[in-house]
Every structure is written in structure tokens, then in C-alpha cells.
XYZ file of C-alpha atoms in Angstrom:
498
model
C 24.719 -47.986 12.559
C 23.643 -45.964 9.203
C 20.667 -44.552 8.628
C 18.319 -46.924 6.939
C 18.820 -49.307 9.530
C 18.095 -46.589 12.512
C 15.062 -45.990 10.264
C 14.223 -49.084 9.568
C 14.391 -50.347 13.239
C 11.647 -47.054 14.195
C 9.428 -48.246 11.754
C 9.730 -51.788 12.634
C 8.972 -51.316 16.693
C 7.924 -47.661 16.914
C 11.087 -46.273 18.950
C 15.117 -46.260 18.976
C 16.792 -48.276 21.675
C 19.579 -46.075 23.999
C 18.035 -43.243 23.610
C 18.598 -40.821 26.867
C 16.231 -40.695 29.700
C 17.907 -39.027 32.347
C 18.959 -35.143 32.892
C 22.813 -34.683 31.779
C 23.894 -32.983 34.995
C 27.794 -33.262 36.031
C 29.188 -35.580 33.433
C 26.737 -38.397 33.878
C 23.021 -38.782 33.331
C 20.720 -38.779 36.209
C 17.354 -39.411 36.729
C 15.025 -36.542 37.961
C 15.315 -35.536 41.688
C 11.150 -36.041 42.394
C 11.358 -39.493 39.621
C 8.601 -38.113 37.308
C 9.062 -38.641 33.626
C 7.322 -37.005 30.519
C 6.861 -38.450 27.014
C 8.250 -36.692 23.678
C 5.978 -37.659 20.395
C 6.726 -38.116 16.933
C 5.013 -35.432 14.864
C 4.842 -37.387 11.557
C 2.361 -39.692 13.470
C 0.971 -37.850 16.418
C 1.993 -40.126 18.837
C 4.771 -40.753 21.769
C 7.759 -42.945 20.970
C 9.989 -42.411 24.313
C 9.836 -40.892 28.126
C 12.669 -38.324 29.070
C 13.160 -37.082 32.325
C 10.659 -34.509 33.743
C 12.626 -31.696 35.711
C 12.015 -29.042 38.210
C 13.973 -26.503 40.242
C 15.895 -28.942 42.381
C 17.393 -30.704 39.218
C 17.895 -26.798 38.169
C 19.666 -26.152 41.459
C 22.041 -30.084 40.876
C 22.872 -28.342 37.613
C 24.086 -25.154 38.224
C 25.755 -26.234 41.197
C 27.821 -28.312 39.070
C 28.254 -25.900 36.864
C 29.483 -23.436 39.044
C 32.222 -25.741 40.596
C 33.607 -26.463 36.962
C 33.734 -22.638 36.410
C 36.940 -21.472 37.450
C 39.062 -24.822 36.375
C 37.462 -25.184 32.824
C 37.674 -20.908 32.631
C 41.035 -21.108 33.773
C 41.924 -23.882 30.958
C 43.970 -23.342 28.102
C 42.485 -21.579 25.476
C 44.436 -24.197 22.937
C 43.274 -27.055 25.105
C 39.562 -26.141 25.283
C 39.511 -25.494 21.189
C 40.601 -28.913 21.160
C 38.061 -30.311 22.935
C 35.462 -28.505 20.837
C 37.311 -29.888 17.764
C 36.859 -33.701 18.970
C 33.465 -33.143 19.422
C 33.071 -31.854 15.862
C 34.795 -34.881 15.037
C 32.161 -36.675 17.213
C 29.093 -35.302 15.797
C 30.110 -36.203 12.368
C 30.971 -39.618 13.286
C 27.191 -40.306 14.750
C 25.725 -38.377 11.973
C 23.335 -40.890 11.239
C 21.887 -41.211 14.673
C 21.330 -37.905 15.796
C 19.489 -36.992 12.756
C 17.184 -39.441 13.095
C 16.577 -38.527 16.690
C 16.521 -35.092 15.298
C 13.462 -35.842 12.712
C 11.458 -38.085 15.142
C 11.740 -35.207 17.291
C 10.664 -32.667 15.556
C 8.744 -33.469 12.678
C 11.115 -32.379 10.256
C 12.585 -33.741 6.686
C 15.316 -36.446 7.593
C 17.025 -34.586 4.701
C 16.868 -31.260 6.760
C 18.014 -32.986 10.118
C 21.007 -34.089 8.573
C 21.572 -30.611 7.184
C 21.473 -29.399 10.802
C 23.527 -32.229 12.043
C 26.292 -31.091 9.756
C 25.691 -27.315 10.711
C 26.511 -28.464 14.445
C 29.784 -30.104 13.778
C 30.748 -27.143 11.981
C 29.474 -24.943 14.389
C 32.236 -27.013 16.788
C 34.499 -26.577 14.317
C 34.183 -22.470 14.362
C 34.491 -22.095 17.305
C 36.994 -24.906 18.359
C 39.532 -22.365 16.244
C 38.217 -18.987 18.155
C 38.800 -20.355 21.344
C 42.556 -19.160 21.185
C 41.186 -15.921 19.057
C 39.613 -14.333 22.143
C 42.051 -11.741 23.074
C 42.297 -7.849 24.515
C 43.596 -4.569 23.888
C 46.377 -2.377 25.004
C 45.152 1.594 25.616
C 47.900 4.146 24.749
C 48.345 5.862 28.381
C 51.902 7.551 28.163
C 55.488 6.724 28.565
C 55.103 5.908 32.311
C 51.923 4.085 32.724
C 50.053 1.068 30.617
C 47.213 0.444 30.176
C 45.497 -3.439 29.117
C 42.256 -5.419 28.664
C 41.496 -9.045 29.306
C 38.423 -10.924 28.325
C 37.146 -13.160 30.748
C 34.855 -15.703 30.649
C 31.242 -14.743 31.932
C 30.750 -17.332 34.424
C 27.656 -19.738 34.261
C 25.644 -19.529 31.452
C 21.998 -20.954 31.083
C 20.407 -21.507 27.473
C 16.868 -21.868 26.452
C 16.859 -23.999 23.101
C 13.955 -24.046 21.234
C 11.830 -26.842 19.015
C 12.137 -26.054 15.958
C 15.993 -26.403 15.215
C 17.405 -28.379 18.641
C 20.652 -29.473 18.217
C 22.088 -26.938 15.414
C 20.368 -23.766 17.873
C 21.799 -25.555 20.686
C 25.175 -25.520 19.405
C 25.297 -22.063 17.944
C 25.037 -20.623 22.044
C 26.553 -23.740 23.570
C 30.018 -23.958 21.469
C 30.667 -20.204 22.186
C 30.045 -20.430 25.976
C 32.326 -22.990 25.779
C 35.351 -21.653 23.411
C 35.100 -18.886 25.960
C 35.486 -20.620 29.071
C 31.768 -20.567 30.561
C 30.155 -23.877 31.498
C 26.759 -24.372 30.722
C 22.978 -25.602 32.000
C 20.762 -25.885 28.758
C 17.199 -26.518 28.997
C 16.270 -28.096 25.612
C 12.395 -27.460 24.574
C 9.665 -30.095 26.198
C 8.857 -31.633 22.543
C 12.480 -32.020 21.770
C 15.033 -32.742 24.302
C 16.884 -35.617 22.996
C 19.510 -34.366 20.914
C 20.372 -31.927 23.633
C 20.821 -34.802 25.852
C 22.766 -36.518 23.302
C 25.573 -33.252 22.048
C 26.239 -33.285 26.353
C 27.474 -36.641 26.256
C 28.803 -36.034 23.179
C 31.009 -33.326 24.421
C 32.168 -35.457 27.645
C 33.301 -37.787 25.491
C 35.220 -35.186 23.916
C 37.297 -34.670 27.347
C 34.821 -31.747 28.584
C 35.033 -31.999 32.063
C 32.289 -33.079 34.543
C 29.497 -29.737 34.806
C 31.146 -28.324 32.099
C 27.823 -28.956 30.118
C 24.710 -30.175 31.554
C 21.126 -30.549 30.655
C 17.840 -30.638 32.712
C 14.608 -31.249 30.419
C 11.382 -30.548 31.306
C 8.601 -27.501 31.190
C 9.482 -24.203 30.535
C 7.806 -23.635 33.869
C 9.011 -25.586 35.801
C 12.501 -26.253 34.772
C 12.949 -23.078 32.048
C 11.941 -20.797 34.781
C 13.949 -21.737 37.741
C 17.065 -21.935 35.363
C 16.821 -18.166 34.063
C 15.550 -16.689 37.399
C 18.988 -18.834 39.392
C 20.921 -16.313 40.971
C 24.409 -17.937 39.885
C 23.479 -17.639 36.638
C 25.500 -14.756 34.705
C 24.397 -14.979 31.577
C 20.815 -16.582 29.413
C 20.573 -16.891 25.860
C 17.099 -17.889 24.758
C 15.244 -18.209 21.605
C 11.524 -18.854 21.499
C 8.094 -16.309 21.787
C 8.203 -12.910 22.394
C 6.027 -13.336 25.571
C 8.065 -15.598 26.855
C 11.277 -13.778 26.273
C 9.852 -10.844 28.398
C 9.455 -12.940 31.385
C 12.968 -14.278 30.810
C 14.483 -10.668 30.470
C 12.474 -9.981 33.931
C 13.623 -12.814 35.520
C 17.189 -12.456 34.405
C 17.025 -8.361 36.001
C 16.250 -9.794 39.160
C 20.093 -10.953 39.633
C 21.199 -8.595 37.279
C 21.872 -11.384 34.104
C 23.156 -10.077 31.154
C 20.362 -11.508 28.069
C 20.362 -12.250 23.996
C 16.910 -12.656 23.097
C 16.191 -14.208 19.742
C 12.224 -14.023 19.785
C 11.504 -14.586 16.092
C 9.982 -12.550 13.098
C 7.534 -11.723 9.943
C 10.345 -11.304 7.443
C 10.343 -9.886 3.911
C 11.307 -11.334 1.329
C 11.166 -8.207 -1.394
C 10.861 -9.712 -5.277
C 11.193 -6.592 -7.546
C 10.037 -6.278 -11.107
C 14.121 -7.099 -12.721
C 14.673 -9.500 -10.538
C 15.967 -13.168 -11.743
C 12.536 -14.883 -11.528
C 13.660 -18.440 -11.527
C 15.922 -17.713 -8.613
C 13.118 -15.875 -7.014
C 10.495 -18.429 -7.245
C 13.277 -21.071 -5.831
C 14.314 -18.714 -2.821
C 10.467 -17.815 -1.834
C 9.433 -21.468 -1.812
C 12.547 -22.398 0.251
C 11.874 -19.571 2.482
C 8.711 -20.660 3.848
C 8.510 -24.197 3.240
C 11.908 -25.368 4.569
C 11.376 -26.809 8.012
C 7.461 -26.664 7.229
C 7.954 -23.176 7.922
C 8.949 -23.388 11.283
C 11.777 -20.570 11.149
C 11.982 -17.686 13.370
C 13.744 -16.418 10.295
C 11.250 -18.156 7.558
C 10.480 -15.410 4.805
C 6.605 -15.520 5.748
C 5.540 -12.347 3.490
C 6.225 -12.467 -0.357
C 6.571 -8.097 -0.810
C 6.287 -8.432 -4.681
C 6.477 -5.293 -7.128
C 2.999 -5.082 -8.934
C 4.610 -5.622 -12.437
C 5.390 -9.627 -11.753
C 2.605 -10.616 -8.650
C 0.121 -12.062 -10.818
C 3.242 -14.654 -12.503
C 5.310 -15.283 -9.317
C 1.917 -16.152 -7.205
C 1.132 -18.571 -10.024
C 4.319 -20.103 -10.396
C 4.577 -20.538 -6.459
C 1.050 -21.787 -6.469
C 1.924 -24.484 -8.592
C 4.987 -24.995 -6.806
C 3.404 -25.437 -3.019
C 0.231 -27.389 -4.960
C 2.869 -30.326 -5.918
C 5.620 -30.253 -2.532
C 4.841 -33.820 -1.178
C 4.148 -33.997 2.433
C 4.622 -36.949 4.993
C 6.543 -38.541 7.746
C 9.910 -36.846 8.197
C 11.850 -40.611 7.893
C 10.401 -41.009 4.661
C 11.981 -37.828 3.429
C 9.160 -35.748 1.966
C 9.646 -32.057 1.155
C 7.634 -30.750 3.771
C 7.291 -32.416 7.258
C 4.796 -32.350 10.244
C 4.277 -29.435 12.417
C 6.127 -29.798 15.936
C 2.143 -30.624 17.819
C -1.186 -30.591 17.716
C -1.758 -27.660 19.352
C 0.652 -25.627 16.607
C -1.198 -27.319 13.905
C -4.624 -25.709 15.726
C -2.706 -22.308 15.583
C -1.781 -22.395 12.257
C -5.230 -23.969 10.970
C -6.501 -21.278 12.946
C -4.558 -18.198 11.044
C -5.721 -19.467 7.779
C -9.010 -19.423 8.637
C -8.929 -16.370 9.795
C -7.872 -14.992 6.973
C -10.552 -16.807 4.288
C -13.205 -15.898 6.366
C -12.469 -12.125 6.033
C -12.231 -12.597 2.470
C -8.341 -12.962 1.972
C -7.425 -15.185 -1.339
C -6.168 -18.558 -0.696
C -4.141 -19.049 -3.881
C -2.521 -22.458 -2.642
C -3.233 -25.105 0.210
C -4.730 -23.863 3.525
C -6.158 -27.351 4.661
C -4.686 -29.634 7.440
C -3.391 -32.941 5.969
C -1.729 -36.012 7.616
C 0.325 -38.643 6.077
C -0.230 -40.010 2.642
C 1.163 -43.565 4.036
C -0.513 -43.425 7.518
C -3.156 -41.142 7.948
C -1.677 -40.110 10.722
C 0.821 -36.935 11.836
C 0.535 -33.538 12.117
C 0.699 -31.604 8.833
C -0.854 -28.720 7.093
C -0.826 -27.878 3.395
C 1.955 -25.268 1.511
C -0.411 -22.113 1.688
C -0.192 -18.925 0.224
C -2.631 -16.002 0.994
C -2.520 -13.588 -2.053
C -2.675 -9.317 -1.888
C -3.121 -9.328 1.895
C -3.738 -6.346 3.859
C -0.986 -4.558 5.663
C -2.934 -4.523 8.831
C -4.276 -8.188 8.679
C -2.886 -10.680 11.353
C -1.317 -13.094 9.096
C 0.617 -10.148 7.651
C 1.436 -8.813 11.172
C 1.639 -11.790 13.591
C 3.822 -14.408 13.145
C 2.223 -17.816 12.418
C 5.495 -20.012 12.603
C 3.839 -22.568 9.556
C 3.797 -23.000 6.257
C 1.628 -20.518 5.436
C 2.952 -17.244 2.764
C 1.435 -13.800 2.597
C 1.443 -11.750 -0.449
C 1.605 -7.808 -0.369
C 1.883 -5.785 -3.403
C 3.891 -2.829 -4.099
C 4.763 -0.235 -6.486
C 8.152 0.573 -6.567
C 11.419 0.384 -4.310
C 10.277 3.183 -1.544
C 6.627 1.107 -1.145
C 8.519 -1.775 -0.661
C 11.367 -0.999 2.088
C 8.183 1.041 3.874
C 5.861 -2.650 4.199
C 9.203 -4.433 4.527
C 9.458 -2.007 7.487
C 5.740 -2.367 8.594
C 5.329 -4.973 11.542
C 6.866 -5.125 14.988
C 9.530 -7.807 13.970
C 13.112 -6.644 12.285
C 14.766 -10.292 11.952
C 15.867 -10.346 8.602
C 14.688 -9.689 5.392
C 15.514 -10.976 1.715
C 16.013 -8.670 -1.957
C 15.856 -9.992 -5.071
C 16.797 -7.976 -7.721
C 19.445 -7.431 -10.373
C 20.324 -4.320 -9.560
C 23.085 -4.264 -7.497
C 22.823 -0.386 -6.026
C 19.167 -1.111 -5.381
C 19.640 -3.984 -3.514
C 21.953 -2.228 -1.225
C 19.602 0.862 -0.763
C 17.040 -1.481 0.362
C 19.272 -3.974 2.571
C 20.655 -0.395 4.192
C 16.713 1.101 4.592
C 15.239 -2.367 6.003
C 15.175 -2.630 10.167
C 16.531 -6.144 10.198
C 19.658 -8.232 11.606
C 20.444 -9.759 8.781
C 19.416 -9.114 5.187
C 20.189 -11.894 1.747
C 20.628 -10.477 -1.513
C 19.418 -12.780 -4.481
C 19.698 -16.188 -1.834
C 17.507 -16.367 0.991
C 19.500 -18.142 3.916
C 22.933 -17.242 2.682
C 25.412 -17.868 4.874
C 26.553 -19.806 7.409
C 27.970 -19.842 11.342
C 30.154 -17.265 10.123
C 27.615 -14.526 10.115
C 26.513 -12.724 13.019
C 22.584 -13.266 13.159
C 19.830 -11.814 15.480
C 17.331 -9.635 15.312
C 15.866 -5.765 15.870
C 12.577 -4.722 17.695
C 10.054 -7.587 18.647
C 13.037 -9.870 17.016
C 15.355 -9.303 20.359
C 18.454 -7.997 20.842
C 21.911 -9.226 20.802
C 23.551 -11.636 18.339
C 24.251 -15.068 18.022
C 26.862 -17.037 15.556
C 29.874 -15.388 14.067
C 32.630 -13.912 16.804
C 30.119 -11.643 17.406
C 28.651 -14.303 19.305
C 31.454 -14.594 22.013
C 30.895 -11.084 23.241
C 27.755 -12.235 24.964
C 30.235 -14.799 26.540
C 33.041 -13.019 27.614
C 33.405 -9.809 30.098
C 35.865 -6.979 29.804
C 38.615 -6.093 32.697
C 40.834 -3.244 31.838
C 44.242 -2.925 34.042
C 46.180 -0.346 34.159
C 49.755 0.825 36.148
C 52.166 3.474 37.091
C 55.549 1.902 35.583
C 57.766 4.992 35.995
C 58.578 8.944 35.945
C 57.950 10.977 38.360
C 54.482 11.144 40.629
């Protein structure tokens, strides 16, 4: 079915027929142990278009039981034969493009030009690590003539992962592929406003030839499905991306059985425009920096740092910019789509006017808006607040919208020191064209990741994560499959004398 007929058929009766209702627990889909059911809404018109399963720690307990049987036969597969797998489910993904980033936009709000951006990222994602799977390998220790001395990476065991709203499917497969390549089976809990495309990659990936409880999915809360998942004592390993807060009480409830943990818990990142820089390019990265995904990016570049020498032209030129991105219903593809509900619309409205009533400058939007077509939807304007103060909360909180704050700096030591000056270290962007500089900066800036000249450059290749309030550990890249995998060393006496 292509797209403008999946589109098409939404706006014609207000939902998509087949969509999942059930959890994905041990290769088939199941309804919820107590029969309770919750809706999921479309944000581009504030209202619910389909009723998922609503789970709680019995459907937890179906789930890792399964998982836990298909442990040792899927850890004990071929490394070849697994990569395989992962490879026809690539193959998969890119074969129901069209659907999934529908589902994807309905779900979340976002740009149906976006969704199928992510859509693509997750079959490559596949891809990666389809070809790792038979990468994963150990070392040999140098122990003498008479003994030696080996490592083997095994997989972790079961492996529970937290997925968050904002990017479902591609954040789901950046943990889920990994866990995978490396022999782990999984229980993911997709996020309560956007479980469907986490239902959907599970039966993807059984038609792939995963085995049954390989992969499984229970939707619900965070409290009461989220929590009994991370606090399950055969759980080995969580990866979970979402709120500080709430990444504390996962790292506490992981302790308790002694879990290993990558947090990704978001950021206030940087993006640092200095006085030579390329200002075309730098007007293009800002505006993709916080607008993409209606700035709903752990990673979106939420503070402009700009050198003194260019603020007052960059701000204008961005103004301009945000004044004309057109907003509105994700299927219509608009620049900028909804925000994920109405209580993260409140939140965001709420930051901005914050900020005008102590006086900040509101050089661009900073009004709630809805649909041009409908009326309807949750959306709030392209806003940037101009020469902010380093202690304000908009320039030290993270607001997880579409909303810009401007610092001003004097030179390349002012700027890596407010770069430097919140809690978060996620990553941070440069733009300049000098090449030494950039890499003074990018080696002075506490972040995971820094871009040079191209905010969001590169790909599943990278590692990515983040440093202080951001987390700890990293996900993507073969980085990644360390958080998967656990180290036995062997050694033996093969000769000489005792």
C-alpha cells in the first residue's frame, strides 16, 4: 500500500486498519493479562485514533519469562545466522516503508517527511549491525610458553529497553538490533503515546526468522509496566532514554539486582557560531537544530552561543527564518509538526512565558498555534529568546520544544566556558572556519558527541551518548555492543614444568 493511500484512508475515517492491539510477547501478540486497554492520540489533531494494550507487571513477568527461555538457544546461535536474520529484517523495514512511517507520524506528531527519515535510519540500523554480529570477537593475553591465556564475549542475557516518544522506532532499533547481533533477547517497553511501531519492528523481526521471545513488547505506563520491567530480577541489562528523574529511579531499580545501565537522559546543547564562521551554513544548521522534530531532541541544539561580532545578523536571519517555517498536521508534511501532548505543549508554553515575563526578548514566535487546515493539534510557534541569561531556566533546563536561546560571547574561551555551563554534556555543535579552533573547542566542550560545521553529522556509525545530567554509556556504533556483551577470560597450564 504506498503512502498517499495509507494517508488518504486516515484522513478519510480517522484511523489505519491492522494496526496492533495486543502486547508482542513470545512470537505472537497477546492481549493484556487483566484485558484493560489504553488509547494513543494523534498530536496533529489532539485526539485518539486507536486502543493498544494496557500492561502491568504480570504481562512484564509473560515477557521476560519468554525471554529468558529463548536466551541460551538464540545466544548460543550462530553469529552468521543471527546477522542474517537482522539483515531480512532490514530488508523488511524497507519493504513496509510506507506504513510504518505513517504509523510513525500519527504517533508522534512529527513531519511524515521526518518519519520516513527515521524509517530508513532503522533499516540501516539492521543493516549495521546484521554485519557486526560475526564482528564480536575476543582477545588472546600473552602468558608464556607454557600457559594461554583467552577472552570470549558473551552475550549479556535478558535485556529490557525503555524507548522513548520522541523518535520510537529509529531509538528502538539503535538498542534493540545490538542486543540482538549479540545474542541477548529482548522485552522493550515502547513510550505510552507511542507504542505502535514498537509493536510493529517485533513482528517485523519474527517474520525475519527471530525466534519466539527473542523480542517482545509489553506497552503501557511507565509505572506500571516501565517499572516492573527495569526492577525484574532476570533482567541483566536496561537501556533507557527519557528524563533525568526518571532515569534515577531506573538506575535504583536496576542496583537492586545488580543490572548493568546506559542512561541517555537528554541535554541543553550548544551550538557555538563564531565570528568566521560560514554564515549561510550556520543559519541552515541552527534552524535544523532546533526545529527538526519540533524540537523534540534530547540532542536538539536548544542554545544559539553566538560570538558578539555576528548576534545581531544571525538572530535576524533566524528570526525570519522560524517567522515563515509552516506548521500543521504531520501527514500533510509541514516543516514543523505537533508537540507529542497537551500536557508538553503546557510545558513548553509555560517556559516561554516564563521567560517574557522576566523581561527576556522574544525575537521570533512564542505563541501556541494549532493547525492551519483544522484548528485543531498540538503545536507551538518556532521561538527564539534573544541574549538570555546564563542562569535563566530556559538557558539551564531543558524545554524539549521548539523554543532557541541566545547567549552572547566574546571570543573562543567565553564560549567553550557557557558551552560548558549547565548540568547537561550531550553534544555540542562549532561552526567556524578555522579548522584548529574548532578542534580546541570540540576537545574543551564536556559532551558525547561534538559536529563541526553540520549539526547532526553522522550516522549509526558513531558512538553517541552523553556526559553529566546527559547519562552515561553509549549507544550506536560498536561501541554500542559492549553494553551487550560480557567478558570471560580463560586461561591454562599447557606444558613445562609445575
Amino acid at each position: 500500500m504506498t503512502t498517499e493511500t495509507l494517508v488518504g484512508e486516515y484522513f478519510a475515517s480517522g484511523t489505519l486498519s491492522g494496526l496492533p492491539t495486543g502486547h508482542f510477547i513470545d512470537g505472537a501478540f497477546v492481549a493484556a493479562s487483566g484485558g484493560r486497554t489504553m488509547e494513543t492520540f494523534d498530536p496533529g489533531s489532539a485526539r485518539p485514533y486507536h486502543a493498544f494494550a494496557a500492561g502491568d507487571g504480570s504481562d512484564v513477568d509473560r515477557a521476560v519469562a519468554a525471554a529468558r527461555r529463548a536466551q541460551r538457544a538464540w545466544g548460543r546461535t550462530r553469529a552468521s545466522a543471527r546477522g542474517a536474520i537482522l539483515s531480512r529484517a532490514a530488508e523488511l523495514i524497507r519493504a513496509e516503508a510506507a506504513r510504518l512511517a505513517v504509523v510513525e507520524s500519527l504517533d508522534s506528531g512529527k513531519a511524515l517527511q521526518e518519519a520516513e527519515g527515521d524509517v530508513a535510519g532503522a533499516a540501516r540500523c539492521f543493516d549495521y549491525y546484521a554485519g557486526a554480529a560475526d564482528k564480536i570477537q575476543g582477545d588472546t593475553f600473552p602468558l608464556g610458553a607454557d600457559h594461554i591465556g583467552y577472552s570470549i564475549e558473551e552475550p549479556a542475557g535478558v535485556t529490557a529497553h525503555v524507548i522513548p516518544w520522541n523518535y520510537p522506532l529509529s531509538t528502538a532499533a539503535r538498542s534493540i538490533a545490538p542486543a540482538l547481533a549479540a545474542g541477548c533477547t529482548v522485552v522493550a517497553k515502547p513510550a505510552e503515546q507511542t507504542p505502535l511501531t514498537a509493536l510493529m519492528l517485533a513482528g517485523i523481526l519474527a517474520r525475519a526468522g527471530l525466534p519466539a521471545g527473542a523480542c517482545n513488547v509489553v506497552t503501557g505506563t511507565g509505572a506500571e509496566a516501565g517499572g516492573p520491567l527495569v526492577a525484574h530480577p532476570d533482567v541483566r541489562h536496561v537501556t533507557f532514554t527519557g528524563s533525568v528523574p526518571t532515569g534515577i529511579r531506573v538506575m535504583q531499580s536496576a542496583a537492586a539486582h545488580v543490572a548493568s545501565v546506559v542512561l541517555e537522559l537528554g541535554g541543553k546543547s550548544p551550538v557555538i557560531v563564531m565570528a568566521d564562521a560560514d554564515m549561510d551554513a550556520a543559519v541552515e544548521g541552527v534552524l535544523g537544530a532546533i526545529y527538526e522534530n519540533a524540537g523534540q531532541i534530547c540532542s536538539a541544539g536548544s542554545r544559539l552561543v553566538v560570538e558578539r561580532g555576528v548576534h545581531a545578523e544571525l538572530v535576524g536571519r533566524l528570526a525570519g527564518r522560524a517567522a515563515g517555517l509552516r506548521l500543521g498536521h504531520g501527514l500533510r508534511r509541514p516543516q514543523v509538526g505537533a508537540l507529542s501532548s497537551a500536557a508538553h505543549l503546557d510545558k513548553v508554553a509555560g517556559y516561554v512565558e516564563g521567560a517574557r515575563a522576566r523581561g527576556v526578548t522574544v525575537a521570533a514566535g512564542g505563541e501556541r498555534a494549532t493547525d492551519p487546515q483544522s484548528g485543531a493539534g498540538w503545536f507551538f510557534q518556532p521561538t527564539i529568546l534573544d541574549a538570555v541569561k546564563a542562569d535563566d531556566p530556559v538557558i539551564q533546563e531543558e524545554i524539549f520544544g521548539p523554543v532557541l536561546s541566545v547567549q552572547v560571547v566574546d571570543g573562543e574561551e567565553e564560549a567553550v566556558a557557557v558551552a560548558n555551563g549547565t548540568d547537561f554534556g550531550l553534544v555540542a555543535g562549532i561552526y567556524t572556519s578555522d579548522f584548529g579552533r574548532a578542534h580546541r573547542m570540540a576537545r574543551d566542550i564536556d559532551a558525547g558527541q561534538v559536529y563541526i560545521n553540520e549539526y547532526f553529522a553522522g550516522g549509526i556509525e558513531v558512538p553517541f551518548g552523553g556526559n553529566k545530567l546527559s547519562g552515561f554509556g553509549r549507544e550506536k556504533g560498536f561501541a554500542a555492543l559492549r553494553s551487550y556483551t560480557r567478558t570471560k577470560s580463560l586461561t591454562a597450564k599447557i606444558g613445562g614444568s609445575s
